[in-house]
Amino acid sequence: MSIIAERMAAIKPSPTIAVSNLARELKAAGRDVIGLGAGEPDFDTPDNVKAAAIAAIHAGQTKYTAVDGTPELKAAVVAKFARENGLAYRPEQISVGAGGKQIIYNALMATLDPGDEVIVPAPYWVSYPDMTLLAGGTPVAVRCPEQAGFKMQPEDLEEAITPRTKWLILNSPNNPTGAAYTASELKRLTDVLLRHEQVWLLSDDIYEHLVYDGFEFVTPAALEPRLKDRCLTMNGVAKAYAMTGWRIGYGGGPTELIRAMAKIQSQSTTNPCSISQAAAVEALNGPQDFIAPRAAIFKERRDLVVDLLNQAPGIRCHRPEGAFYVYPSCAGVIGRRTPDGTELADSEGFARYLLEAEGVAAVHGAAFGLDPYLRISYATATELLEEACRRIIRACEALR
Ligand SMILES: Cc1ncc(COP(=O)(O)O)c(C=O)c1O
């Protein structure tokens, strides 16, 4: 009998982390590799945030804290939701975890019974289906094709809902496509949810601040207050404040849900790191003026990458509204042959070819549930991005 539990058979390790690790290993072995797999800003954590963490250490904030967040951090999150999203939460409606990831995990663990369904628009962030499976639920992927801007259509949502549907997970701006929902697109989805009282909405807003061309971000609980009582609004400091390693994410939602999530956290990780919490207080309460210039740099990189990728024969790249990803179609290279005669059967084969031939690491679309595509993260220095795109063009030109 194996020591490994049966439920492990259903889940896979994160493929995006696997690509980043592979790129790191190849680099360490001396290969010239440009990693386009990572989902983290290449900018540094702001100095005021670092200083707050150092001050917290010196002030002895090195002990256990309240399970789901210090009073100071909960107050900062309450203020953030009010200031930036027009959402009124009380501190007991806030949960802080070790990353947005833990917030989602806690929420699914706290709510899913065997057979409960979670609707995930595809392409999806890789962790939603696997976390659902770990929690005993059933992920229901709904295709959101490129022609629909990779966005879920209300009729598809309506069709996917069953009496067992417990959650819809919406992620705007989206990982892996960068697609973001306008208020009117979102309203058509919340109208569907209003008709189905058993369905809750988990809104993953982690890329909120990375929107371009004047796009206006809106979160569903603010847009449709009638849904707020069955909405978990999730966010974190990782992407906006370049704090991926600090591991702080948070959510706002009904007290009953927040309490159940805290129970799970109390029996697993206890509290998020005390020092990181102090740093997150400074991130949320301190100056916000670096966010817009950083977003402007991401916008320039998006345009550079989209323009260059569209020069690669066989690649077609849309221009998304936000986040730091593009999701180009590689349908035009499937079935073609590499210089050594290998036929490219799918996006995974194409990603392998790019890595082997040109040292460019990107993630194949199958991992995100809509293929044949590649996910390319442009959270990398502009010169490297330019070089990576030139290598992709060269690799595509070499196909027969
Ligand atoms: C869509 C999405 N949600 C949530 C997260 C989790 O962020 P973290 O756990 O680092 O706060 C990520 C990270 O890549 C993400 O892409």
Short mmCIF file of C-alpha atoms and ligand atoms in Angstrom, two decimals:
data_model
loop_
_atom_site.label_atom_id
_atom_site.label_comp_id
_atom_site.label_asym_id
_atom_site.label_seq_id
_atom_site.Cartn_x
_atom_site.Cartn_y
_atom_site.Cartn_z
CA MET A 1 0.00 0.00 0.00
CA SER A 2 1.38 3.41 -0.93
CA ILE A 3 2.03 6.04 1.72
CA ILE A 4 0.60 8.64 -0.69
CA ALA A 5 -3.09 9.47 -0.36
CA GLU A 6 -5.46 8.68 -3.21
CA ARG A 7 -6.49 12.33 -3.56
CA MET A 8 -2.95 13.15 -4.68
CA ALA A 9 -3.55 11.22 -7.90
CA ALA A 10 -5.98 13.89 -9.05
CA ILE A 11 -3.68 16.89 -8.69
CA LYS A 12 -0.47 18.04 -10.36
CA PRO A 13 2.34 20.26 -9.15
CA SER A 14 2.06 23.84 -10.43
CA PRO A 15 3.32 23.77 -14.05
CA THR A 16 4.21 27.47 -13.96
CA ILE A 17 6.48 26.94 -10.96
CA ALA A 18 7.96 23.90 -12.77
CA VAL A 19 8.89 26.04 -15.82
CA SER A 20 10.46 28.72 -13.62
CA ASN A 21 12.45 26.07 -11.76
CA LEU A 22 13.63 24.49 -15.00
CA ALA A 23 14.75 27.88 -16.35
CA ARG A 24 16.59 28.56 -13.09
CA GLU A 25 18.32 25.17 -13.20
CA LEU A 26 19.40 25.58 -16.84
CA LYS A 27 20.77 29.04 -16.03
CA ALA A 28 22.67 27.68 -13.04
CA ALA A 29 24.14 25.03 -15.36
CA GLY A 30 25.50 27.83 -17.53
CA ARG A 31 22.88 27.94 -20.32
CA ASP A 32 21.73 31.24 -21.72
CA VAL A 33 18.05 31.08 -20.77
CA ILE A 34 15.44 33.85 -20.68
CA GLY A 35 12.61 32.89 -18.35
CA LEU A 36 9.17 34.09 -19.43
CA GLY A 37 7.41 31.72 -17.07
CA ALA A 38 7.44 33.59 -13.79
CA GLY A 39 4.40 35.39 -12.45
CA GLU A 40 6.25 37.98 -10.43
CA PRO A 41 7.27 41.58 -11.01
CA ASP A 42 10.98 42.07 -11.64
CA PHE A 43 10.84 45.32 -9.60
CA ASP A 44 12.06 45.47 -6.01
CA THR A 45 9.90 45.80 -2.89
CA PRO A 46 9.71 49.55 -2.06
CA ASP A 47 12.25 50.79 0.50
CA ASN A 48 9.62 52.13 2.92
CA VAL A 49 8.11 48.65 3.08
CA LYS A 50 11.48 47.02 3.72
CA ALA A 51 12.18 49.60 6.45
CA ALA A 52 8.85 48.83 8.14
CA ALA A 53 9.76 45.14 8.25
CA ILE A 54 13.18 45.88 9.77
CA ALA A 55 11.57 48.18 12.33
CA ALA A 56 9.07 45.41 13.20
CA ILE A 57 11.94 43.02 13.91
CA HIS A 58 13.65 45.57 16.16
CA ALA A 59 10.35 46.29 17.92
CA GLY A 60 10.02 42.60 18.79
CA GLN A 61 7.11 41.83 16.47
CA THR A 62 8.52 38.35 16.12
CA LYS A 63 5.87 36.31 17.92
CA TYR A 64 2.62 34.59 16.93
CA THR A 65 -0.08 37.02 15.92
CA ALA A 66 -3.86 36.76 15.70
CA VAL A 67 -4.64 33.85 13.34
CA ASP A 68 -6.07 35.72 10.38
CA GLY A 69 -4.23 39.02 10.67
CA THR A 70 -3.04 41.62 13.16
CA PRO A 71 -5.56 44.36 14.05
CA GLU A 72 -3.25 46.87 12.30
CA LEU A 73 -3.21 44.92 9.06
CA LYS A 74 -6.94 44.24 9.14
CA ALA A 75 -7.51 47.98 9.62
CA ALA A 76 -5.22 48.71 6.65
CA VAL A 77 -7.13 46.21 4.50
CA VAL A 78 -10.48 47.69 5.55
CA ALA A 79 -9.14 51.13 4.57
CA LYS A 80 -7.82 49.81 1.24
CA PHE A 81 -11.15 48.23 0.28
CA ALA A 82 -12.96 51.47 1.17
CA ARG A 83 -10.45 53.78 -0.55
CA GLU A 84 -9.80 51.86 -3.75
CA ASN A 85 -12.88 49.72 -4.27
CA GLY A 86 -15.73 51.52 -2.52
CA LEU A 87 -16.32 48.41 -0.41
CA ALA A 88 -17.24 48.69 3.27
CA TYR A 89 -16.00 45.77 5.36
CA ARG A 90 -15.59 45.48 9.10
CA PRO A 91 -12.35 43.97 10.54
CA GLU A 92 -14.16 40.70 11.36
CA GLN A 93 -14.98 40.40 7.66
CA ILE A 94 -11.29 40.37 6.73
CA SER A 95 -8.97 37.38 6.51
CA VAL A 96 -5.21 37.62 6.02
CA GLY A 97 -3.22 34.58 4.89
CA ALA A 98 0.20 33.57 3.61
CA GLY A 99 -0.50 34.86 0.10
CA GLY A 100 -3.65 35.20 -1.91
CA LYS A 101 -3.15 31.53 -2.60
CA GLN A 102 -3.83 30.59 1.00
CA ILE A 103 -6.96 32.74 1.07
CA ILE A 104 -8.39 30.86 -1.92
CA TYR A 105 -7.31 27.52 -0.50
CA ASN A 106 -8.87 28.27 2.90
CA ALA A 107 -12.10 29.42 1.25
CA LEU A 108 -12.43 26.26 -0.84
CA MET A 109 -11.50 23.98 2.06
CA ALA A 110 -14.02 25.74 4.28
CA THR A 111 -16.92 25.48 1.84
CA LEU A 112 -16.68 22.47 -0.46
CA ASP A 113 -18.39 19.17 0.25
CA PRO A 114 -17.73 16.17 -2.00
CA GLY A 115 -19.35 16.73 -5.36
CA ASP A 116 -19.73 20.49 -4.97
CA GLU A 117 -18.87 22.24 -8.21
CA VAL A 118 -16.63 25.23 -8.81
CA ILE A 119 -16.91 27.05 -12.12
CA VAL A 120 -13.55 28.17 -13.47
CA PRO A 121 -13.48 30.14 -16.72
CA ALA A 122 -10.77 28.66 -18.97
CA PRO A 123 -8.04 29.63 -19.51
CA TYR A 124 -7.64 29.69 -15.74
CA TRP A 125 -4.93 30.24 -13.18
CA VAL A 126 -3.46 26.76 -12.73
CA SER A 127 -4.21 26.48 -9.01
CA TYR A 128 -8.02 26.89 -9.08
CA PRO A 129 -8.90 23.41 -10.40
CA ASP A 130 -6.27 21.63 -8.34
CA MET A 131 -7.19 23.39 -5.10
CA THR A 132 -10.83 22.53 -5.81
CA LEU A 133 -9.90 18.88 -6.24
CA LEU A 134 -7.82 18.90 -3.04
CA ALA A 135 -10.82 20.27 -1.16
CA GLY A 136 -12.99 17.43 -2.50
CA GLY A 137 -14.89 19.55 -5.04
CA THR A 138 -15.31 19.24 -8.78
CA PRO A 139 -13.87 21.92 -11.05
CA VAL A 140 -16.10 22.81 -14.00
CA ALA A 141 -14.06 24.54 -16.70
CA VAL A 142 -15.98 26.82 -19.05
CA ARG A 143 -14.21 27.65 -22.29
CA CYS A 144 -13.68 31.35 -22.91
CA PRO A 145 -12.31 31.49 -26.45
CA GLU A 146 -10.08 34.19 -27.85
CA GLN A 147 -12.91 35.48 -30.10
CA ALA A 148 -14.74 36.44 -26.87
CA GLY A 149 -11.62 38.22 -25.60
CA PHE A 150 -11.00 35.19 -23.35
CA LYS A 151 -13.94 36.39 -21.23
CA MET A 152 -16.83 34.37 -19.88
CA GLN A 153 -20.15 34.99 -21.59
CA PRO A 154 -23.33 35.14 -19.50
CA GLU A 155 -25.06 32.37 -21.47
CA ASP A 156 -22.09 30.04 -20.90
CA LEU A 157 -22.15 30.81 -17.18
CA GLU A 158 -25.90 30.17 -17.05
CA GLU A 159 -25.45 26.84 -18.79
CA ALA A 160 -22.64 25.72 -16.46
CA ILE A 161 -24.59 26.37 -13.25
CA THR A 162 -26.18 23.32 -11.59
CA PRO A 163 -27.78 22.82 -8.16
CA ARG A 164 -24.31 21.64 -6.99
CA THR A 165 -22.51 24.83 -8.07
CA LYS A 166 -21.02 26.52 -5.03
CA TRP A 167 -18.54 28.99 -6.49
CA LEU A 168 -17.68 30.89 -9.60
CA ILE A 169 -14.04 32.01 -9.52
CA LEU A 170 -13.47 35.14 -11.57
CA ASN A 171 -10.01 36.57 -12.09
CA SER A 172 -9.79 40.01 -13.68
CA PRO A 173 -7.25 41.08 -14.90
CA ASN A 174 -6.59 37.49 -15.73
CA ASN A 175 -3.70 35.12 -15.42
CA PRO A 176 -2.86 33.74 -18.06
CA THR A 177 -4.53 35.98 -20.69
CA GLY A 178 -4.38 39.50 -19.24
CA ALA A 179 -8.09 39.90 -20.08
CA ALA A 180 -10.02 42.25 -17.79
CA TYR A 181 -13.78 42.66 -17.51
CA THR A 182 -15.36 46.06 -18.00
CA ALA A 183 -18.16 47.07 -15.64
CA SER A 184 -20.81 46.23 -18.22
CA GLU A 185 -19.28 42.83 -19.04
CA LEU A 186 -19.13 42.07 -15.33
CA LYS A 187 -22.70 43.24 -14.77
CA ARG A 188 -24.01 40.72 -17.28
CA LEU A 189 -22.32 37.97 -15.23
CA THR A 190 -23.49 39.24 -11.85
CA ASP A 191 -27.04 39.40 -13.27
CA VAL A 192 -26.82 35.65 -13.90
CA LEU A 193 -25.52 35.02 -10.38
CA LEU A 194 -28.38 37.02 -8.86
CA ARG A 195 -30.73 34.39 -10.27
CA HIS A 196 -28.84 31.50 -8.60
CA GLU A 197 -28.73 31.97 -4.86
CA GLN A 198 -26.59 28.91 -4.14
CA VAL A 199 -23.64 30.26 -6.14
CA TRP A 200 -20.96 32.35 -4.43
CA LEU A 201 -18.43 34.48 -6.24
CA LEU A 202 -14.71 34.43 -5.50
CA SER A 203 -13.23 37.50 -7.13
CA ASP A 204 -9.46 37.23 -7.50
CA ASP A 205 -8.38 40.87 -7.86
CA ILE A 206 -4.63 40.31 -7.42
CA TYR A 207 -3.78 42.14 -10.70
CA GLU A 208 -6.12 45.06 -9.96
CA HIS A 209 -3.46 47.76 -10.34
CA LEU A 210 -2.02 46.43 -13.59
CA VAL A 211 -4.48 47.78 -16.17
CA TYR A 212 -3.61 49.83 -19.25
CA ASP A 213 -4.98 52.32 -21.78
CA GLY A 214 -7.25 53.96 -19.20
CA PHE A 215 -9.05 50.72 -18.36
CA GLU A 216 -11.15 51.11 -15.20
CA PHE A 217 -10.95 48.23 -12.79
CA VAL A 218 -14.11 47.33 -10.89
CA THR A 219 -14.69 44.53 -8.41
CA PRO A 220 -17.99 42.61 -8.50
CA ALA A 221 -19.06 43.13 -4.87
CA ALA A 222 -18.88 46.90 -5.41
CA LEU A 223 -20.59 46.77 -8.80
CA GLU A 224 -23.47 44.61 -7.57
CA PRO A 225 -23.98 45.21 -3.83
CA ARG A 226 -26.78 42.60 -3.80
CA LEU A 227 -24.06 39.97 -4.30
CA LYS A 228 -21.74 41.22 -1.56
CA ASP A 229 -23.17 38.77 0.99
CA ARG A 230 -22.02 35.84 -1.13
CA CYS A 231 -18.81 37.26 -2.43
CA LEU A 232 -15.22 36.76 -1.31
CA THR A 233 -13.09 39.62 -2.64
CA MET A 234 -9.50 38.42 -2.68
CA ASN A 235 -6.37 40.48 -3.19
CA GLY A 236 -2.79 40.69 -1.93
CA VAL A 237 0.43 42.66 -1.87
CA ALA A 238 2.42 40.29 -4.14
CA LYS A 239 1.88 41.86 -7.55
CA ALA A 240 1.09 45.53 -6.87
CA TYR A 241 3.90 46.03 -4.35
CA ALA A 242 6.41 43.53 -5.75
CA MET A 243 6.19 41.45 -2.56
CA THR A 244 5.77 37.91 -3.86
CA GLY A 245 8.24 36.44 -1.36
CA TRP A 246 6.66 38.10 1.68
CA ARG A 247 3.54 35.93 1.33
CA ILE A 248 0.65 38.20 2.32
CA GLY A 249 -2.79 37.99 0.75
CA TYR A 250 -6.19 38.96 2.08
CA GLY A 251 -9.88 38.63 1.47
CA GLY A 252 -13.08 40.40 2.46
CA GLY A 253 -16.35 38.54 2.85
CA PRO A 254 -19.23 37.52 5.10
CA THR A 255 -18.24 36.85 8.73
CA GLU A 256 -19.42 33.22 8.70
CA LEU A 257 -17.07 32.40 5.82
CA ILE A 258 -14.18 34.40 7.29
CA ARG A 259 -14.54 32.55 10.63
CA ALA A 260 -14.51 29.16 8.91
CA MET A 261 -11.41 30.15 6.95
CA ALA A 262 -9.69 31.21 10.20
CA LYS A 263 -10.49 27.81 11.73
CA ILE A 264 -8.62 26.09 8.89
CA GLN A 265 -5.69 28.46 9.15
CA SER A 266 -5.54 27.97 12.94
CA GLN A 267 -5.10 24.23 12.37
CA SER A 268 -2.57 24.55 9.56
CA THR A 269 -0.24 27.54 9.34
CA THR A 270 -1.51 29.55 12.38
CA ASN A 271 -0.77 33.12 11.31
CA PRO A 272 1.00 34.70 8.34
CA CYS A 273 4.56 35.86 9.14
CA SER A 274 4.42 38.65 11.72
CA ILE A 275 7.14 40.67 9.99
CA SER A 276 5.50 40.38 6.59
CA GLN A 277 2.26 41.60 8.12
CA ALA A 278 4.01 44.71 9.44
CA ALA A 279 5.47 45.25 5.95
CA ALA A 280 2.03 44.86 4.36
CA VAL A 281 0.58 47.51 6.70
CA GLU A 282 3.17 49.95 5.35
CA ALA A 283 2.53 48.84 1.75
CA LEU A 284 -1.19 49.50 2.04
CA ASN A 285 -1.03 52.64 4.19
CA GLY A 286 2.14 54.19 2.78
CA PRO A 287 2.76 56.13 -0.43
CA GLN A 288 1.11 54.58 -3.49
CA ASP A 289 2.78 56.82 -6.05
CA PHE A 290 5.18 54.19 -7.47
CA ILE A 291 2.32 51.95 -8.65
CA ALA A 292 1.27 54.02 -11.70
CA PRO A 293 4.81 54.48 -13.14
CA ARG A 294 5.46 50.76 -12.73
CA ALA A 295 2.17 49.98 -14.50
CA ALA A 296 3.25 52.35 -17.30
CA ILE A 297 6.44 50.31 -17.75
CA PHE A 298 4.39 47.11 -17.93
CA LYS A 299 2.17 48.73 -20.57
CA GLU A 300 5.21 49.57 -22.70
CA ARG A 301 6.44 46.02 -22.35
CA ARG A 302 3.04 44.62 -23.28
CA ASP A 303 3.04 46.67 -26.47
CA LEU A 304 6.60 45.66 -27.30
CA VAL A 305 5.88 41.96 -26.78
CA VAL A 306 2.58 42.01 -28.70
CA ASP A 307 4.13 43.85 -31.65
CA LEU A 308 7.17 41.56 -31.83
CA LEU A 309 5.28 38.29 -31.32
CA ASN A 310 2.95 39.18 -34.17
CA GLN A 311 6.02 39.22 -36.42
CA ALA A 312 6.68 35.52 -35.68
CA PRO A 313 5.26 33.30 -38.44
CA GLY A 314 2.56 31.04 -36.96
CA ILE A 315 1.99 33.16 -33.85
CA ARG A 316 -1.00 35.45 -33.30
CA CYS A 317 -0.99 37.65 -30.23
CA HIS A 318 -3.92 39.67 -28.87
CA ARG A 319 -3.42 42.91 -26.89
CA PRO A 320 -4.86 42.36 -23.41
CA GLU A 321 -6.20 44.93 -20.96
CA GLY A 322 -4.04 44.11 -17.95
CA ALA A 323 -1.84 41.89 -15.74
CA PHE A 324 1.64 41.06 -17.10
CA TYR A 325 0.86 38.16 -19.38
CA VAL A 326 0.03 37.61 -23.02
CA TYR A 327 -1.49 34.42 -24.31
CA PRO A 328 -0.56 34.14 -27.97
CA SER A 329 -2.05 31.44 -30.17
CA CYS A 330 0.53 29.06 -31.60
CA ALA A 331 -2.00 27.18 -33.76
CA GLY A 332 -0.02 28.26 -36.82
CA VAL A 333 3.11 26.33 -35.80
CA ILE A 334 1.41 23.06 -34.83
CA GLY A 335 2.16 20.36 -37.40
CA ARG A 336 5.30 22.12 -38.64
CA ARG A 337 8.77 20.63 -38.29
CA THR A 338 11.80 21.86 -36.37
CA PRO A 339 15.20 22.01 -38.18
CA ASP A 340 16.05 18.55 -36.77
CA GLY A 341 12.85 17.12 -38.25
CA THR A 342 10.69 16.87 -35.11
CA GLU A 343 7.01 17.57 -35.77
CA LEU A 344 5.44 20.04 -33.34
CA ALA A 345 2.39 18.10 -32.16
CA ASP A 346 1.12 20.54 -29.55
CA SER A 347 1.91 23.67 -27.53
CA GLU A 348 3.99 21.65 -25.08
CA GLY A 349 6.21 20.48 -27.94
CA PHE A 350 6.51 24.07 -29.15
CA ALA A 351 7.46 25.29 -25.65
CA ARG A 352 10.08 22.54 -25.45
CA TYR A 353 11.46 23.53 -28.86
CA LEU A 354 11.72 27.20 -27.81
CA LEU A 355 13.62 26.21 -24.68
CA GLU A 356 15.98 23.78 -26.41
CA ALA A 357 16.62 25.76 -29.60
CA GLU A 358 16.63 29.31 -28.29
CA GLY A 359 16.73 29.14 -24.48
CA VAL A 360 13.33 30.82 -24.06
CA ALA A 361 11.16 29.41 -21.26
CA ALA A 362 7.39 29.93 -21.62
CA VAL A 363 4.46 27.87 -20.32
CA HIS A 364 2.32 25.79 -22.69
CA GLY A 365 -1.40 26.53 -22.84
CA ALA A 366 -2.65 23.06 -21.91
CA ALA A 367 -1.67 23.89 -18.34
CA PHE A 368 -4.29 26.66 -18.33
CA GLY A 369 -7.08 24.71 -19.98
CA LEU A 370 -7.21 26.36 -23.43
CA ASP A 371 -4.88 25.33 -26.20
CA PRO A 372 -2.88 25.69 -28.45
CA TYR A 373 -1.47 28.79 -26.76
CA LEU A 374 1.58 29.84 -24.81
CA ARG A 375 1.63 31.98 -21.70
CA ILE A 376 4.31 34.60 -21.81
CA SER A 377 5.00 36.70 -18.75
CA TYR A 378 6.43 40.14 -19.55
CA ALA A 379 7.45 40.82 -15.95
CA THR A 380 11.06 40.79 -17.11
CA ALA A 381 13.56 43.53 -18.01
CA THR A 382 12.64 45.21 -21.31
CA GLU A 383 15.97 44.34 -23.03
CA LEU A 384 15.56 40.68 -22.13
CA LEU A 385 11.98 40.69 -23.41
CA GLU A 386 13.09 42.15 -26.69
CA GLU A 387 15.81 39.55 -27.02
CA ALA A 388 13.38 36.73 -26.08
CA CYS A 389 10.87 37.84 -28.72
CA ARG A 390 13.62 38.02 -31.37
CA ARG A 391 14.59 34.46 -30.46
CA ILE A 392 10.95 33.33 -30.76
CA ILE A 393 10.72 34.97 -34.21
CA ARG A 394 13.94 33.21 -35.24
CA ALA A 395 12.67 29.87 -33.91
CA CYS A 396 9.41 30.23 -35.84
CA GLU A 397 11.21 31.28 -39.03
CA ALA A 398 13.33 28.12 -38.80
CA LEU A 399 10.27 25.82 -38.89
CA ARG A 400 9.40 23.91 -42.03
C1 LIG B 1 -4.45 34.82 -10.52
C2 LIG B 1 -3.63 34.68 -9.31
N1 LIG B 1 -4.24 34.62 -8.13
C3 LIG B 1 -3.55 34.49 -6.98
C4 LIG B 1 -2.19 34.41 -7.00
C5 LIG B 1 -1.49 34.20 -5.68
O1 LIG B 1 -0.71 35.21 -5.30
P1 LIG B 1 0.07 35.16 -3.91
O2 LIG B 1 -0.26 33.86 -3.25
O3 LIG B 1 1.50 35.27 -4.26
O4 LIG B 1 -0.47 36.31 -3.13
C6 LIG B 1 -1.50 34.46 -8.21
C7 LIG B 1 -0.04 34.32 -8.25
O5 LIG B 1 0.56 34.04 -9.25
C8 LIG B 1 -2.24 34.61 -9.39
O6 LIG B 1 -1.65 34.67 -10.58
#
